[in-house]
Amino acid sequence: MADKQAQLEKLRQVIREHKDTPGPLMPVMQAAQNIFGYLPEDVQIEIAEGLGVTLSEVYGVATFYSQFTLEPKGEHVISVCMGTACYVKGAQAVLDKLADSLGIQPGGTTRDGKFTLLATRCLGACGLAPVLMVDDQVHGRVTPESVPAILAIYEG
Amino acid sequence: MSKMISLTIDGIKVEVEQGATVLDAARKANVRIPTLCFLEKINEIGACRMCVVETGARTLQAACVLPATQGMEVKTNTRRVRHARKTVLELILSNHDKKCLSCVRSQNCELQRLALELEVTNENAFAGERIEYMVDDVSPSIVRDNNKCILCRRCVSTCHKIQSVGVIGPVGRGFKTSIETPFKLPLSNTACIGCGQCIASCPVGALREKEESPMVWRMIHDPHKHVVVQTAPAVRAALGEEFGLLMGTNVTGKMVTALRRLGFDQVFDTDFAADLTIMEEAAELVNRIQNKGVLPMITSCSPGWVNYCETFYPEFIPNLSTCKSPHEMMGALIKSYYAEKTGIPTRNLAVVSVMPCTAKKIEADREQLSAMGVPDVDAVITTRELARMIKSNGIDFWNLPDEPFDSLMGESTGAAALFGATGGVMEAALRTAYEIITGETLETLEFDMVRGLEGVKEASISLGELNLRVAVAHGTDNAKKLLDSIKRGEKQYDFIEIMGCRGGCVDGGGQPFVSAEGRLRADPRKVRARALYRADAKMPLRKSHENPGVQRLYKEFLEKPNSRTAHHLLHTQYAPQKKYRHETGEGMAV
């Protein structure tokens, strides 16, 4: 895949830039997450070899921070706020409805690669509780009943 | 001399050097502070909080990482400290399987000991969620059971820092953290070299050897099998510890008697094969020097090291001696020479090796180690497994009489005894090489420059006109340092000994456990090695080529070192191993 080769070249460039700086692992992994959208196994090996650290270390960091994902994210990322205000206003029912409609668990991605469903902490829009975000679009006062209409916007 | 600091521990005045920790100071004041994640110079991270003390600061502090300061008043046993330690331990226990009755570490488990010492009366004080983990027992060498893991990271530090292998590490976060391989693959799908140093560093039963003793019992109980057992040099220097004997007690005679009573048909000594290894290896070295072969030649006795070389330094494969390791040589001879002598068909013979090592279990599975069309060695058990077999058979080890090895391949010299300690193979080889090359008798047998626990030892030794540049490394991180210095062109050698474990086989991954605290009192690498050096000094014959059994073997069967038959039976070859052993899909790095 030519696309992947180009991405890989980009990663190698980043590795070269950071190799001799202190604490290069995090910035390189963040760059890799941006380039590939996730951290597949071969990318983690590339980072380990490129920086001369163990794969164990790379994998440990990748699984420690929630900013890194090991599986490709969907085209649209749905983040349901599970903060206190949203939770008491029924966010769990919204999350359940989404999981049910998409046929995935929170943290998962639909088989067609369209949606990734996430439960997140407070999004800071408590006045609109319960709130969810699709990519960078905020949807407020969501109910399980309004879920199909929201999904329809992005399904097209 | 660095600046001294004075402080008090529980009112006891003590002086320590600047930079010392409160734990160091307490030890000096003979105050015992409990530890769990602490492993001196290897894992000093203050993670488990077992060693907390009061210093007047707002919070309790971990003594293992707290620098001692002038005038500090440390209290190690206040009500607050005792309560905190006990609570922490109860929390650790809340996610532990607590199956002590069937655990191989029962009675030498550091967690179990602490629970008793801290007077934990309810092991379910915090009966919350418990995570159940799959046991990884795919590797022929090491079993990982995270249900018993307490996340102290001693194994992780050992694997990364001491061995430079680094195939396990913490994965995930918080309550869901566990020690895993990359991508949670079985250990056998990683670059693990099987050395078992992770097992030796584990305070609990989360890491253990893959047991082969059930298979050995089946062989013993099979009336059609003629089971031959052999024991490595380092086993006899440590086995006694499992029965309460002092570290450093040599129990050769009792061990042989116990093996007979377990039902083995023939008890041979791997020391015999160690002498033979020296004959083959010395001849190979002389041949490489005279015929401009690949130098430096590097020893190949340690399968942990051989795995490391094949995986991380494949460019040094041509440097590896082609000699099989001693127990594999012995196995091949049992299935050829011994079979011929006794008329027992090869298929009815079973060879069991008792080794201080877990990597030997992987080694025995190598396809190229089957000179007679069947594996040279059929089962490998560790020193610990042998001890468990002896215990389960009701043998009163303390009161056993001493018996000698069986004669055909039971004789050995002092040189062979040295194999168990770092520098020992080198010293044994030098004793023989000296006499081969110079044709003179070596008067002073001790080569002190290759003895001791320095990570990398080097020496220049004159053998007549030849000046032999030698080096010795033990622990694969030291091997890495040595090989890197050669690669950079900084160092040149003719002959190198490398052992996978620090201190050599005496502290191998299959040896009796010594707790982190026990290691502060007596270093098994020193004390056990001393037993081997003493054994060497007492032997009437101390040079491998003087072993009458080995001489007879060459006369009757092998002709001479590196002969065609010797090559077929006693030598092997190596191949690079992949560092990453899983499907990467597009296979880009690897």
XYZ file of C-alpha atoms in Angstrom:
746
model
C 0.000 0.000 0.000
C 1.680 3.160 -1.245
C -0.279 5.228 1.245
C 1.152 3.214 4.123
C 4.671 3.606 2.720
C 4.243 7.370 2.722
C 2.941 7.286 6.296
C 5.878 5.141 7.298
C 8.353 7.543 5.721
C 6.762 10.338 7.698
C 7.107 8.336 10.919
C 10.764 7.605 10.197
C 11.348 11.311 9.702
C 9.789 12.034 13.105
C 11.920 9.311 14.688
C 15.055 10.846 13.171
C 14.106 14.263 14.538
C 13.504 13.009 18.086
C 16.017 10.192 18.406
C 18.709 12.191 20.170
C 16.470 14.409 22.256
C 15.587 13.575 25.859
C 12.394 11.517 26.326
C 11.654 10.904 22.657
C 9.103 8.122 23.121
C 5.955 10.152 23.891
C 6.287 12.726 21.092
C 7.095 10.008 18.561
C 4.121 7.931 19.661
C 1.837 10.964 19.541
C 3.049 11.689 16.020
C 2.467 8.071 15.027
C -1.047 8.181 16.457
C -1.732 11.243 14.283
C -0.135 9.809 11.155
C -1.812 6.410 11.265
C -4.888 7.209 13.368
C -3.912 4.347 15.660
C -0.836 2.329 16.663
C -0.788 -0.980 14.834
C 1.739 -3.602 15.881
C 4.162 -2.988 13.031
C 4.206 0.743 13.822
C 5.046 -0.001 17.455
C 7.898 -2.254 16.311
C 9.117 0.490 13.964
C 9.171 2.936 16.895
C 10.947 0.469 19.212
C 13.627 -0.294 16.634
C 13.957 3.335 15.559
C 14.448 4.653 19.084
C 16.344 1.666 20.451
C 13.821 0.960 23.197
C 12.091 -2.342 23.864
C 8.775 -3.146 22.244
C 7.579 -3.919 25.749
C 8.123 -0.281 26.688
C 6.295 1.037 23.617
C 3.378 -1.314 24.169
C 3.269 -0.423 27.873
C 2.996 3.298 27.079
C 0.490 2.648 24.293
C -1.811 0.803 26.698
C -1.297 3.224 29.589
C -2.506 6.456 27.996
C -6.026 6.701 26.649
C -4.813 9.078 23.919
C -3.334 6.086 22.109
C -5.467 3.499 20.400
C -4.405 0.088 19.206
C -7.243 -0.283 16.749
C -8.212 2.005 13.897
C -10.843 4.567 14.853
C -14.000 4.921 12.808
C -14.692 7.705 10.352
C -16.792 9.392 13.051
C -16.012 9.240 16.758
C -19.017 9.457 19.080
C -18.113 10.496 22.618
C -20.891 10.201 25.176
C -20.303 12.324 28.263
C -20.492 10.266 31.452
C -19.756 13.181 33.771
C -21.936 13.588 36.858
C -24.504 15.968 35.389
C -24.954 13.994 32.182
C -25.028 10.745 34.100
C -27.865 11.823 36.409
C -29.742 13.159 33.380
C -29.697 9.701 31.742
C -26.439 9.459 29.753
C -26.228 5.725 30.439
C -29.499 5.106 28.584
C -28.158 7.137 25.638
C -24.925 5.182 25.617
C -26.835 1.889 25.794
C -29.055 2.943 22.919
C -26.032 3.871 20.796
C -24.276 0.594 21.632
C -27.418 -1.280 20.719
C -28.029 0.604 17.456
C -24.417 0.279 16.307
C -23.975 -3.272 17.580
C -20.706 -2.427 19.423
C -19.507 -1.913 22.972
C -18.103 1.424 24.186
C -14.504 1.568 22.976
C -15.378 -0.411 19.858
C -15.649 0.453 16.193
C -18.350 -0.676 13.791
C -17.340 -3.296 11.288
C -17.822 -0.905 8.352
C -15.390 1.531 9.996
C -18.029 4.241 10.145
C -18.360 4.846 13.900
C -16.283 4.521 17.041
C -18.207 4.738 20.308
C -16.548 6.148 23.419
C -17.670 6.946 26.947
C -15.807 10.055 28.104
C -15.441 12.224 31.156
C -17.080 15.636 31.552
C -17.136 17.578 28.299
C -17.856 20.842 30.125
C -21.296 21.378 28.671
C -23.272 20.377 31.745
C -26.011 22.900 30.999
C -26.939 20.847 27.943
C -26.844 17.476 29.773
C -26.924 14.790 28.639
C -24.374 15.631 25.986
C -22.557 13.755 23.300
C -20.048 14.788 20.663
C -19.704 13.408 17.192
C -16.221 14.377 16.035
C -16.157 18.072 17.063
C -19.916 18.622 16.905
C -21.782 18.880 20.216
C -25.304 17.476 20.582
C -27.178 18.481 23.760
C -30.234 17.229 25.658
C -29.980 13.898 23.942
C -32.487 11.143 24.650
C -32.441 7.513 23.562
C -35.255 8.448 21.191
C -33.184 11.158 19.472
C -30.254 8.807 18.834
C -31.426 7.516 15.391
C -31.820 11.048 14.074
C -28.311 11.984 15.189
C -26.793 8.864 13.624
C -28.678 9.579 10.403
C -26.788 12.872 9.999
C -23.491 11.030 9.724
C -24.563 7.828 8.053
C -25.027 9.448 4.661
C 35.677 9.228 51.385
C 32.238 10.698 50.974
C 30.496 12.726 53.631
C 28.941 10.860 56.552
C 25.450 11.523 57.798
C 24.159 10.639 61.224
C 20.549 9.889 61.993
C 18.508 7.729 64.328
C 16.415 4.698 63.508
C 13.970 3.939 66.326
C 16.273 5.883 68.615
C 19.375 3.962 67.548
C 22.120 6.299 66.361
C 23.671 5.319 63.059
C 26.102 6.856 60.560
C 25.838 6.296 56.825
C 27.480 7.692 53.744
C 25.744 10.481 51.895
C 23.430 9.002 49.300
C 22.448 6.030 51.441
C 18.742 5.369 51.857
C 16.847 5.067 55.115
C 16.592 1.347 54.371
C 20.407 1.141 54.206
C 20.662 3.030 57.477
C 18.121 0.754 59.150
C 20.042 -2.294 58.041
C 23.181 -0.782 59.530
C 21.316 -0.222 62.808
C 20.105 -3.847 62.674
C 16.518 -2.730 62.334
C 14.591 -4.808 59.871
C 12.138 -2.958 57.659
C 9.915 -5.255 55.595
C 10.270 -4.955 51.798
C 8.540 -6.579 48.864
C 9.210 -4.826 45.552
C 12.781 -3.985 46.566
C 15.547 -5.947 44.869
C 18.904 -4.398 45.596
C 20.434 -2.409 42.715
C 17.848 -3.918 40.342
C 14.415 -2.750 41.422
C 14.456 0.213 43.790
C 11.230 1.993 42.936
C 9.261 2.375 46.176
C 6.179 0.909 44.553
C 4.774 -1.562 47.071
C 4.858 0.720 50.157
C 5.747 -2.167 52.448
C 8.787 -0.313 53.752
C 7.009 2.888 54.807
C 8.376 4.698 57.857
C 7.622 7.875 59.807
C 10.127 10.696 59.544
C 8.100 13.592 60.863
C 6.970 14.451 57.342
C 3.251 14.788 56.711
C 3.021 11.441 54.957
C 4.684 8.092 55.444
C 7.745 7.582 53.253
C 9.123 4.542 51.471
C 12.452 3.758 53.170
C 13.921 2.013 50.113
C 13.987 5.225 48.054
C 14.200 7.834 50.804
C 17.665 9.392 51.115
C 18.934 9.533 54.676
C 19.533 13.117 55.852
C 21.456 14.599 58.742
C 19.588 14.467 62.023
C 16.659 12.511 60.635
C 14.625 10.686 63.273
C 13.091 7.629 61.676
C 10.436 5.521 63.340
C 9.840 2.161 61.746
C 7.211 0.615 63.951
C 4.657 3.196 65.021
C 0.986 2.398 65.149
C 0.466 4.408 61.963
C 3.246 2.573 60.123
C 2.018 -0.841 61.197
C -1.521 -0.030 60.171
C -0.426 1.286 56.765
C 1.738 -1.748 55.981
C -0.973 -4.162 56.939
C -3.619 -2.322 54.927
C -1.378 -2.227 51.868
C -0.724 -5.941 52.184
C -4.432 -6.696 52.550
C -5.102 -4.651 49.414
C -2.425 -6.605 47.514
C -4.048 -9.825 48.731
C -7.453 -8.668 47.518
C -6.379 -9.260 43.905
C -4.235 -12.340 44.572
C -5.513 -15.879 44.146
C -4.341 -16.960 47.629
C -3.992 -20.577 46.558
C -1.005 -21.164 48.818
C -1.730 -24.850 49.370
C -0.923 -25.801 45.787
C 1.624 -23.069 45.057
C 5.230 -24.040 44.246
C 6.380 -21.015 46.207
C 4.565 -21.941 49.413
C 6.988 -21.613 52.332
C 9.465 -19.541 50.381
C 7.008 -16.902 49.191
C 7.827 -13.363 50.279
C 4.144 -12.359 50.264
C 3.146 -15.308 52.430
C 5.939 -14.541 54.859
C 4.919 -10.883 55.132
C 1.265 -11.788 55.684
C 2.317 -13.876 58.667
C 4.762 -11.292 59.967
C 2.314 -8.415 59.701
C -0.312 -10.543 61.397
C -2.874 -10.488 58.632
C -5.778 -12.368 60.171
C -8.228 -12.072 57.307
C -6.838 -12.586 53.816
C -10.179 -11.374 52.448
C -10.214 -8.082 54.360
C -10.943 -6.286 51.100
C -13.105 -8.737 49.225
C -13.667 -6.657 46.139
C -13.316 -7.348 42.434
C -10.661 -9.843 41.413
C -9.312 -10.165 37.888
C -8.878 -13.691 36.542
C -5.986 -14.150 34.144
C -5.159 -16.894 31.685
C -2.026 -18.780 32.677
C 0.644 -18.607 29.955
C 2.299 -22.013 29.886
C 3.151 -22.221 26.192
C 6.898 -21.681 26.611
C 8.883 -24.882 27.266
C 10.777 -22.961 29.906
C 8.703 -20.453 31.875
C 5.103 -20.357 33.130
C 3.488 -16.983 33.848
C 0.517 -16.869 36.208
C -0.737 -13.323 36.666
C -3.321 -14.515 39.189
C -0.466 -14.532 41.673
C 1.335 -11.410 40.430
C 1.630 -8.496 42.850
C 2.978 -6.024 40.247
C 6.261 -5.431 42.077
C 8.108 -5.238 38.705
C 11.143 -7.143 39.945
C 10.900 -9.464 36.925
C 10.516 -6.494 34.575
C 13.634 -4.770 35.893
C 15.607 -8.000 35.758
C 14.532 -8.774 32.196
C 15.319 -5.237 31.003
C 18.323 -4.187 33.054
C 20.191 -7.360 33.970
C 19.445 -9.383 30.862
C 18.794 -6.644 28.239
C 16.027 -8.795 26.841
C 13.009 -6.731 27.916
C 10.071 -8.827 26.776
C 7.766 -8.219 29.739
C 6.444 -4.988 31.156
C 3.449 -3.343 32.787
C 0.491 -3.033 30.449
C -2.679 -1.023 30.996
C -3.368 1.252 33.915
C -4.664 1.296 37.470
C -6.482 -1.772 38.729
C -6.262 -3.335 35.294
C -2.464 -3.153 35.115
C -0.787 -6.488 34.497
C 2.683 -7.654 33.541
C 2.505 -8.798 29.955
C 4.496 -9.414 26.827
C 3.990 -6.994 23.929
C 0.519 -7.560 22.437
C -0.093 -10.085 25.230
C 1.418 -12.873 23.168
C 2.613 -16.089 24.788
C 6.155 -15.701 26.098
C 7.330 -18.206 23.498
C 6.320 -15.748 20.749
C 8.731 -13.135 22.042
C 12.506 -12.796 22.123
C 12.538 -14.407 25.606
C 15.776 -16.365 26.005
C 14.345 -18.648 28.688
C 17.026 -17.785 31.258
C 14.488 -17.797 34.089
C 16.046 -14.844 35.895
C 12.502 -13.430 36.077
C 11.544 -16.520 38.080
C 14.508 -16.068 40.390
C 13.513 -12.448 41.013
C 9.797 -13.098 41.583
C 8.800 -12.830 45.253
C 5.675 -14.952 44.698
C 4.509 -17.803 42.481
C 3.623 -15.693 39.444
C 6.622 -17.042 37.541
C 7.819 -20.617 37.658
C 9.510 -23.200 35.502
C 7.495 -25.350 33.130
C 7.547 -28.555 35.116
C 8.780 -31.712 33.447
C 8.876 -33.788 36.619
C 5.493 -35.440 35.846
C 7.047 -36.723 32.613
C 10.128 -37.898 34.516
C 7.941 -39.845 36.973
C 6.242 -41.529 34.006
C 9.625 -42.541 32.594
C 10.763 -43.924 35.948
C 7.549 -45.897 36.343
C 7.698 -47.280 32.796
C 9.182 -50.811 33.078
C 10.425 -50.657 29.470
C 12.456 -47.502 29.973
C 16.032 -47.470 31.124
C 16.278 -43.985 32.604
C 19.680 -42.332 32.842
C 20.009 -39.147 34.853
C 22.836 -36.603 34.871
C 23.434 -33.584 37.071
C 25.086 -30.282 36.174
C 28.042 -28.955 38.188
C 26.038 -26.155 39.863
C 23.193 -28.360 41.121
C 25.248 -29.993 43.883
C 26.321 -26.586 45.181
C 22.736 -25.498 45.848
C 20.412 -28.508 46.208
C 21.105 -28.770 49.952
C 19.485 -25.364 50.523
C 16.117 -26.900 49.654
C 16.542 -29.196 52.654
C 17.674 -26.552 55.118
C 21.417 -27.003 54.661
C 23.587 -23.908 54.655
C 24.153 -22.140 51.360
C 27.435 -23.319 49.874
C 27.165 -26.887 51.187
C 28.291 -29.382 48.568
C 25.863 -32.310 48.561
C 27.195 -34.395 45.660
C 27.128 -37.734 47.507
C 23.638 -37.311 48.988
C 22.305 -36.111 45.641
C 23.570 -39.240 43.877
C 22.031 -41.482 46.550
C 18.718 -39.618 46.330
C 18.652 -40.019 42.529
C 19.159 -43.787 42.872
C 16.393 -43.968 45.455
C 14.059 -42.063 43.142
C 14.448 -44.970 40.749
C 16.878 -43.763 38.092
C 18.699 -46.707 36.546
C 21.996 -44.976 36.021
C 23.404 -41.795 37.561
C 25.991 -39.985 35.457
C 27.777 -36.722 36.038
C 27.481 -33.826 33.605
C 30.940 -32.917 34.939
C 32.250 -35.818 32.858
C 30.790 -34.148 29.770
C 32.175 -30.819 30.939
C 35.662 -32.312 30.788
C 34.803 -33.638 27.351
C 33.559 -30.202 26.301
C 36.941 -28.779 27.249
C 38.699 -31.365 25.073
C 36.522 -30.509 22.095
C 36.485 -26.776 22.702
C 40.228 -26.485 23.312
C 40.871 -28.426 20.098
C 38.431 -26.175 18.244
C 40.143 -23.059 19.606
C 43.613 -24.267 18.653
C 42.289 -25.160 15.221
C 40.708 -21.724 14.754
C 43.925 -20.016 15.827
C 46.205 -22.157 13.655
C 43.988 -22.135 10.578
C 42.866 -18.523 10.798
C 39.292 -19.436 11.641
C 36.731 -17.007 13.020
C 37.911 -15.361 16.230
C 37.126 -14.594 18.958
C 35.630 -17.982 19.637
C 32.781 -17.702 22.130
C 31.645 -20.514 24.429
C 28.296 -22.158 23.771
C 27.563 -23.974 27.060
C 24.852 -21.582 28.184
C 21.607 -21.948 26.211
C 20.328 -18.624 27.581
C 23.353 -16.961 26.030
C 23.035 -18.968 22.784
C 19.397 -17.855 22.449
C 20.464 -14.286 23.136
C 23.186 -14.465 20.495
C 20.906 -15.961 17.848
C 18.217 -13.356 18.549
C 20.060 -10.124 19.300
C 23.558 -10.652 17.871
C 23.215 -13.076 14.944
C 26.364 -11.562 13.433
C 28.306 -13.395 16.172
C 26.909 -16.834 15.310
C 30.107 -17.798 13.406
C 32.014 -17.006 16.606
C 30.028 -19.483 18.696
C 31.886 -22.683 19.448
C 30.212 -25.547 17.614
C 30.432 -27.635 20.785
C 27.120 -28.760 22.194
C 26.571 -27.878 25.814
C 27.866 -30.570 28.206
C 24.517 -32.209 29.050
C 23.661 -32.482 25.345
C 27.040 -34.121 24.692
C 26.276 -36.510 27.525
C 22.821 -37.245 26.090
C 24.251 -38.027 22.657
C 26.854 -40.332 24.216
C 24.293 -42.150 26.347
C 22.288 -42.878 23.221
C 25.329 -44.061 21.268
C 28.353 -45.094 23.364
C 26.402 -46.234 26.420
C 23.750 -47.968 24.270
C 26.513 -49.813 22.428
C 28.284 -50.791 25.667
C 25.149 -52.058 27.403
C 23.235 -53.388 24.406
C 20.142 -51.407 25.439
C 18.260 -50.246 22.332
C 18.261 -46.463 21.903
C 14.460 -46.360 21.850
C 14.355 -47.805 25.375
C 16.759 -45.221 26.751
C 15.573 -42.013 28.364
C 17.947 -39.241 29.379
C 16.993 -36.815 32.134
C 19.139 -33.755 32.880
C 19.007 -32.039 36.256
C 20.021 -28.463 35.543
C 20.296 -25.139 37.393
C 18.695 -23.666 34.323
C 15.336 -23.148 32.646
C 16.793 -22.369 29.200
C 18.055 -25.955 29.032
C 14.412 -26.961 28.666
C 14.184 -25.006 25.413
C 17.598 -26.243 24.341
C 16.584 -29.904 24.679
C 13.802 -29.262 22.137
C 16.224 -28.100 19.424
C 15.899 -30.322 16.390
C 19.621 -30.226 15.670
C 20.315 -31.781 19.077
C 19.364 -35.320 18.122
C 22.519 -37.045 16.952
C 21.011 -40.541 16.903
C 17.722 -39.576 15.281
C 16.066 -39.129 18.680
C 16.509 -36.197 21.057
C 19.855 -36.317 22.867
C 18.047 -35.354 26.082
C 14.438 -36.330 26.789
C 13.629 -34.234 29.845
C 15.198 -31.368 31.743
C 14.277 -30.645 35.334
C 15.576 -27.800 37.470
C 17.336 -28.129 40.813
C 14.055 -27.035 42.407
C 12.076 -29.720 40.591
C 14.547 -32.360 41.750
C 14.133 -31.151 45.329
C 10.351 -31.435 45.013
C 10.689 -34.967 43.627
C 12.932 -35.950 46.523
C 10.491 -34.466 49.036
C 7.472 -36.102 47.462
C 9.232 -39.460 47.570
C 9.674 -39.269 51.333
C 13.456 -39.336 51.143
C 15.205 -38.152 54.312
C 17.838 -36.092 52.531
C 19.749 -35.031 55.659
C 20.472 -38.578 56.679
C 21.345 -40.009 53.279
C 24.722 -41.695 52.911
C 27.100 -40.461 50.210
C 27.350 -42.566 47.071
C 29.517 -42.088 43.973
C 28.312 -41.606 40.397
C 28.099 -44.646 38.149
C 31.440 -45.341 36.620
C 31.204 -45.274 32.830
C 30.541 -41.541 32.614
C 30.767 -40.485 36.218
C 34.408 -39.500 36.567
C 35.386 -35.862 36.532
C 38.176 -33.429 37.291
C 38.311 -30.192 39.237
C 38.200 -28.290 35.958
C 34.686 -29.559 35.284
C 33.447 -28.460 38.709
C 34.343 -24.881 37.748
C 31.785 -24.847 34.914
C 29.108 -23.766 37.365
C 30.727 -20.418 38.146
C 31.415 -17.455 35.872
C 34.909 -17.760 34.413
C 34.961 -21.486 35.109
C 34.779 -22.712 31.536
C 37.507 -20.258 30.624
C 39.723 -21.419 33.468
C 39.146 -25.084 32.652
C 39.885 -24.437 28.975
C 43.056 -22.501 29.788
C 44.393 -25.351 31.947
C 44.063 -27.737 29.025
C 44.946 -25.330 26.203
C 48.135 -24.352 28.027
C 49.371 -27.919 28.129
C 48.295 -28.719 24.554
C 49.938 -25.631 23.092
C 53.123 -25.459 25.169
C 53.604 -29.171 25.808
C 54.608 -28.208 29.352
C 52.957 -28.925 32.694
C 50.919 -26.060 34.116
C 52.115 -25.454 37.668
C 49.722 -22.822 39.013
C 46.233 -23.953 38.119
C 44.235 -20.990 39.406
C 43.530 -18.237 36.905
C 42.369 -15.598 39.378
C 41.843 -12.930 36.717
C 38.824 -14.773 35.323
C 37.281 -15.469 38.750
C 34.912 -13.189 40.658
C 31.789 -11.170 39.965
C 33.082 -8.270 37.848
C 30.556 -8.009 34.972
C 33.185 -8.211 32.240
C 36.602 -9.666 33.077
C 39.527 -9.624 30.694
C 43.034 -10.981 30.714
C 45.975 -11.611 28.482
C 47.510 -15.015 28.998
C 50.714 -16.275 27.503
C 50.647 -19.844 26.331
C 54.250 -20.264 25.276
C 54.760 -17.940 22.308
C 51.068 -17.358 21.913
C 49.472 -14.460 23.726
C 45.823 -15.304 24.244
C 43.474 -12.370 24.798
C 40.457 -13.578 26.729
C 37.265 -12.087 28.173
C 34.493 -13.368 30.404
C 30.969 -11.939 30.668
C 27.992 -13.148 32.661
C 24.405 -11.936 32.497
C 23.328 -11.031 28.979
C 23.448 -7.284 29.630
C 27.165 -7.677 30.309
C 27.418 -9.814 27.173
C 25.786 -6.977 25.251
C 28.309 -4.484 26.577
C 31.181 -6.778 25.656
C 29.881 -7.518 22.150
C 29.163 -3.841 21.485
C 32.739 -2.933 22.438
C 33.978 -5.528 19.934
C 31.609 -4.246 17.250
C 32.846 -0.710 17.771
C 36.363 -2.021 17.248
C 37.480 -0.978 20.731
C 38.316 -4.471 21.900
C 39.921 -7.526 20.394
C 39.913 -10.987 21.853
C 40.721 -14.550 20.878
C 38.505 -16.435 23.277
C 35.419 -15.375 25.232
C 33.278 -17.101 27.819
C 29.701 -15.902 28.105
C 27.114 -17.186 30.555
C 23.481 -16.098 30.336
C 23.071 -15.581 34.073
C 25.015 -13.328 36.408
C 27.489 -15.324 38.431
C 27.112 -18.212 36.004
C 25.048 -21.365 36.531
C 25.283 -21.262 40.350
C 22.633 -18.543 40.273
C 20.772 -19.858 37.241
C 17.039 -19.524 36.784
C 16.447 -23.094 37.984
C 18.285 -22.853 41.287
C 16.732 -22.773 44.780
C 15.121 -19.447 45.593
C 16.931 -16.864 47.651
C 14.706 -14.001 48.795
C 15.609 -10.364 48.150
C 16.451 -10.073 51.835
C 18.417 -13.333 51.837
C 20.534 -11.989 48.979
C 21.613 -9.078 51.185
C 22.898 -11.502 53.793
C 24.611 -14.005 51.497
C 25.142 -13.622 47.750
C 24.460 -17.052 46.231
C 26.752 -16.212 43.312
C 29.679 -15.955 45.714
C 28.796 -18.572 48.288
C 27.768 -21.319 45.881
C 30.771 -20.636 43.646
C 33.005 -21.028 46.665
C 31.675 -24.588 47.070
C 32.737 -25.329 43.491
C 36.192 -23.788 43.880
C 36.667 -25.806 47.063
C 35.605 -28.976 45.238
C 38.129 -28.225 42.477
C 40.947 -27.654 44.962
C 40.265 -30.985 46.651
C 40.180 -33.094 43.474
C 43.155 -35.338 42.748
C 42.851 -34.499 39.034
C 42.189 -30.887 38.056
C 42.707 -30.775 34.302
C 40.058 -32.058 31.899
C 42.500 -33.938 29.668
C 43.572 -36.007 32.687
C 40.072 -37.449 33.155
C 40.643 -41.218 32.720
C 37.041 -41.799 31.639
C 37.346 -39.176 28.921
C 40.665 -40.671 27.794
C 39.010 -44.093 27.619
C 36.096 -42.656 25.656
C 38.447 -41.239 23.005
C 40.413 -44.493 22.839
C 37.409 -46.734 22.543
C 34.926 -44.624 20.648
C 35.706 -41.087 19.529
C 39.368 -41.448 18.416
C 40.408 -37.861 19.049
C 38.922 -34.423 19.692
C 37.073 -33.004 16.675
C 37.177 -36.390 14.934
C 34.395 -37.282 12.526
C 32.485 -39.211 15.211
C 33.065 -36.431 17.723
C 31.718 -33.906 15.243
C 28.650 -35.980 14.555
C 27.814 -36.542 18.206
C 29.209 -33.578 20.085
C 28.926 -30.567 17.799
C 25.989 -28.563 16.516
C 25.044 -25.492 14.516
C 23.074 -22.311 15.105
C 20.648 -20.129 13.186
C 19.389 -16.579 13.632
C 16.124 -16.260 15.546
C 13.583 -13.534 14.903
C 13.320 -10.837 17.517
C 9.585 -10.361 16.859
C 7.730 -13.609 16.378
C 4.175 -12.782 15.454
C 2.204 -12.002 12.355
C 2.607 -8.307 11.592
C 0.303 -8.412 8.623
C 2.477 -6.390 6.311
C 5.748 -7.539 7.861
C 7.573 -4.258 7.568
C 9.972 -4.043 10.471
C 10.996 -7.426 11.920
